[in-house]
XYZ file of C-alpha atoms in Angstrom:
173
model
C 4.970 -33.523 34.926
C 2.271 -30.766 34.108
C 1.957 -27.370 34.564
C -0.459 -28.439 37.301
C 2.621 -29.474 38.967
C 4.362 -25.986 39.326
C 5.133 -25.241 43.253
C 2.654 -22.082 44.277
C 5.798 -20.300 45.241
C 7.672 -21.067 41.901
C 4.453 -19.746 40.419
C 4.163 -16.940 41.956
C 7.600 -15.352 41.805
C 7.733 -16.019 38.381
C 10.023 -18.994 38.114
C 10.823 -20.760 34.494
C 13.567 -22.936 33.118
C 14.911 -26.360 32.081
C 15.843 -29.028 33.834
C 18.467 -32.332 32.957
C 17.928 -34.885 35.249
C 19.643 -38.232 36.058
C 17.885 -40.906 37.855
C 19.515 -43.852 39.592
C 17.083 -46.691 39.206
C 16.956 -49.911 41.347
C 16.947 -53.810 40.497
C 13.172 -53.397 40.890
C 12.444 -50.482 38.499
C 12.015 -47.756 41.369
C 13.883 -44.222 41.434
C 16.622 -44.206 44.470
C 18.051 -41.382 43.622
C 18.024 -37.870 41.423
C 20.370 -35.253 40.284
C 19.350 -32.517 38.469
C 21.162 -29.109 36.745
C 19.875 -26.612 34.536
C 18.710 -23.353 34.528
C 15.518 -23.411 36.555
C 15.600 -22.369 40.167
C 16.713 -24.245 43.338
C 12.771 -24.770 43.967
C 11.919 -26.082 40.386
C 14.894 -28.516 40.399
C 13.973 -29.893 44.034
C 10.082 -30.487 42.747
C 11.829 -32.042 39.265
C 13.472 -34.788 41.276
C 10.346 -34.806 43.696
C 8.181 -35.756 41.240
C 10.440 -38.324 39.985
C 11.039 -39.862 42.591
C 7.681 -40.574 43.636
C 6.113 -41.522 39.885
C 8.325 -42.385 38.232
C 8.607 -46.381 37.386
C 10.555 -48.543 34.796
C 10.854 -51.896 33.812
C 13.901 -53.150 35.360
C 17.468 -52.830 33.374
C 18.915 -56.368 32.823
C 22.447 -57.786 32.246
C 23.048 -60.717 29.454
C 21.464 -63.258 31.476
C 18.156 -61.689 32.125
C 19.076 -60.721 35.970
C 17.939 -57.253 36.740
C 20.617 -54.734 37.530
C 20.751 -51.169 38.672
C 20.955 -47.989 36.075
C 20.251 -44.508 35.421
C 17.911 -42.939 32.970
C 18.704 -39.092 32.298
C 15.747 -37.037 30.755
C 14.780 -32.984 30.613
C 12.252 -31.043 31.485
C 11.208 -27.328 30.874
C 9.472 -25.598 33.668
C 7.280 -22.905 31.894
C 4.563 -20.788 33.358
C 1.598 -20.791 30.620
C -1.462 -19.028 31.546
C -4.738 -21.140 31.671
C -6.625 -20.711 28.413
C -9.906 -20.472 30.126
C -8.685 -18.559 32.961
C -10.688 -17.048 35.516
C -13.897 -15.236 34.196
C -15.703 -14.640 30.973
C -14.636 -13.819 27.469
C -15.703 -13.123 24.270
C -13.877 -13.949 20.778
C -15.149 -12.769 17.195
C -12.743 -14.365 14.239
C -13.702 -13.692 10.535
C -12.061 -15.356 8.014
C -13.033 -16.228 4.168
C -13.809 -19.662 2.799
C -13.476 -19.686 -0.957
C -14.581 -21.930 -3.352
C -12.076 -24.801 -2.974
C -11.926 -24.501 0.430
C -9.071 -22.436 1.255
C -9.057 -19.892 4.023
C -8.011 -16.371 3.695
C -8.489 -12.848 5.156
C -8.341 -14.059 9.100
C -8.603 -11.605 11.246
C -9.668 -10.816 14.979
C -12.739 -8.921 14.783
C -13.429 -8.644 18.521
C -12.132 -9.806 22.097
C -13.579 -8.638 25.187
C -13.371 -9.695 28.694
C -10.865 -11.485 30.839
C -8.558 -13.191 27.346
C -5.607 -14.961 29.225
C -2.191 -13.638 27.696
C -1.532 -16.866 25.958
C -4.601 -17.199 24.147
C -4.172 -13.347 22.887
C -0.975 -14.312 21.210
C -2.323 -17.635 19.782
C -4.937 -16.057 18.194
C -2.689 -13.095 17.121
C -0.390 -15.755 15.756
C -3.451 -17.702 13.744
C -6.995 -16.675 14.060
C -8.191 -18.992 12.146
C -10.262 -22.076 13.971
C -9.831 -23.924 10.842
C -6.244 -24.082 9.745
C -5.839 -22.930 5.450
C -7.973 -25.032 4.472
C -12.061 -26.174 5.082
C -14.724 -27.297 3.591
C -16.331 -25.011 1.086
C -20.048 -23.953 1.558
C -22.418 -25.039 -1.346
C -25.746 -22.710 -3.168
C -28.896 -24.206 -3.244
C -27.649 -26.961 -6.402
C -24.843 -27.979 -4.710
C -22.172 -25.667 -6.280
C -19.435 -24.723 -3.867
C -19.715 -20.964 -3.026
C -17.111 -18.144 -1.327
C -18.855 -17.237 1.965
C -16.839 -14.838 4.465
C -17.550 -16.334 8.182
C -17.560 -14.565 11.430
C -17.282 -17.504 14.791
C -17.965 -16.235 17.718
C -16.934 -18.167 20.395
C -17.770 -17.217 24.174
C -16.358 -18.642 27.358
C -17.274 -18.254 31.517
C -15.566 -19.557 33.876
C -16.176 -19.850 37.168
C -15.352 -22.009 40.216
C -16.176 -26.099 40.097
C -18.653 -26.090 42.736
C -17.133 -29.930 43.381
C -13.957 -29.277 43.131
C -12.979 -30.959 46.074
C -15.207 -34.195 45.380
C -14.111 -37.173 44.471
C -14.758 -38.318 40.872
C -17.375 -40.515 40.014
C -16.704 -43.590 39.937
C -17.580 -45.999 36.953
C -19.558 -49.341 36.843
């Protein structure tokens, strides 16, 4: 399950929360039946065991003899709205940061955002601005010496519509 799997309604009104599940399975791998408690809504539990039901598959439990038999598989699921990263419209983000001369990153910092930034991706970069983790590879002078160099990346996003969103995919030889 996805976050491409969250009912519209769920969606909308805002719905999170986790799921424990318990699936009966049959002699031939399928789901027969699914239980579920937890703190996610009514709605969220129903599409949890909806889901289930019709992907998943197992190989079949079997007793000491090799025959298949009948079982249950329990699992868990968290149902949590996140906000598309690219989400609908353009953005712009500036991120400077220092690369010294071993490599190591310091001084990150947001130096601009503008546009439609989804609510998730302003707290990830609040978190860590840095594209490059604590550590890069330095930059080097003319010779070959590693150098400091302070780097601004600006990265800038649109989004719009698929215009064949609806279209099958391509289909390979």
């Amino acid at each position: 399950m996805s976050n491409a799997d969250y009912p519209i309604e769920s969606w909308r009104n805002r719905e999170e929360g986790d799921v424990s599940y318990a699936l009966s399975v049959d002699t031939t791998g399928g789901v027969t039946d699914c239980t579920a408690e937890g703190s996610a809504s009514p709605a969220l539990k129903a599409e949890t065991c909806r889901l289930l039901r019709e992907r998943a598959r197992f190989e079949p439990a079997t007793d000491r003899k090799g025959k298949a038999v009948s079982a249950t598989y329990s699992g868990f699921h968290l149902w949590q709205r996140r906000e598309p990263e690219f989400g609908n419209g353009s953005f712009t983000l500036k991120v400077g940061f220092t690369l010294d001369e071993r490599g190591n990153v310091s001084n990150c910092r947001v130096i601009e955002r503008s546009g439609e930034v989804s609510e998730d991706l302003k707290r990830t970069f609040e978190r860590n601005p840095c594209p490059v983790g604590r550590r890069g590879n330095p930059a080097r002078d003319a010779e070959g010496r590693p150098v400091a160099r302070d780097v601004v990346l600006t990265v800038s996003v649109e989004s719009t519509p698929a215009a064949t969103a609806s279209a099958p995919a391509p289909q390979g030889n």
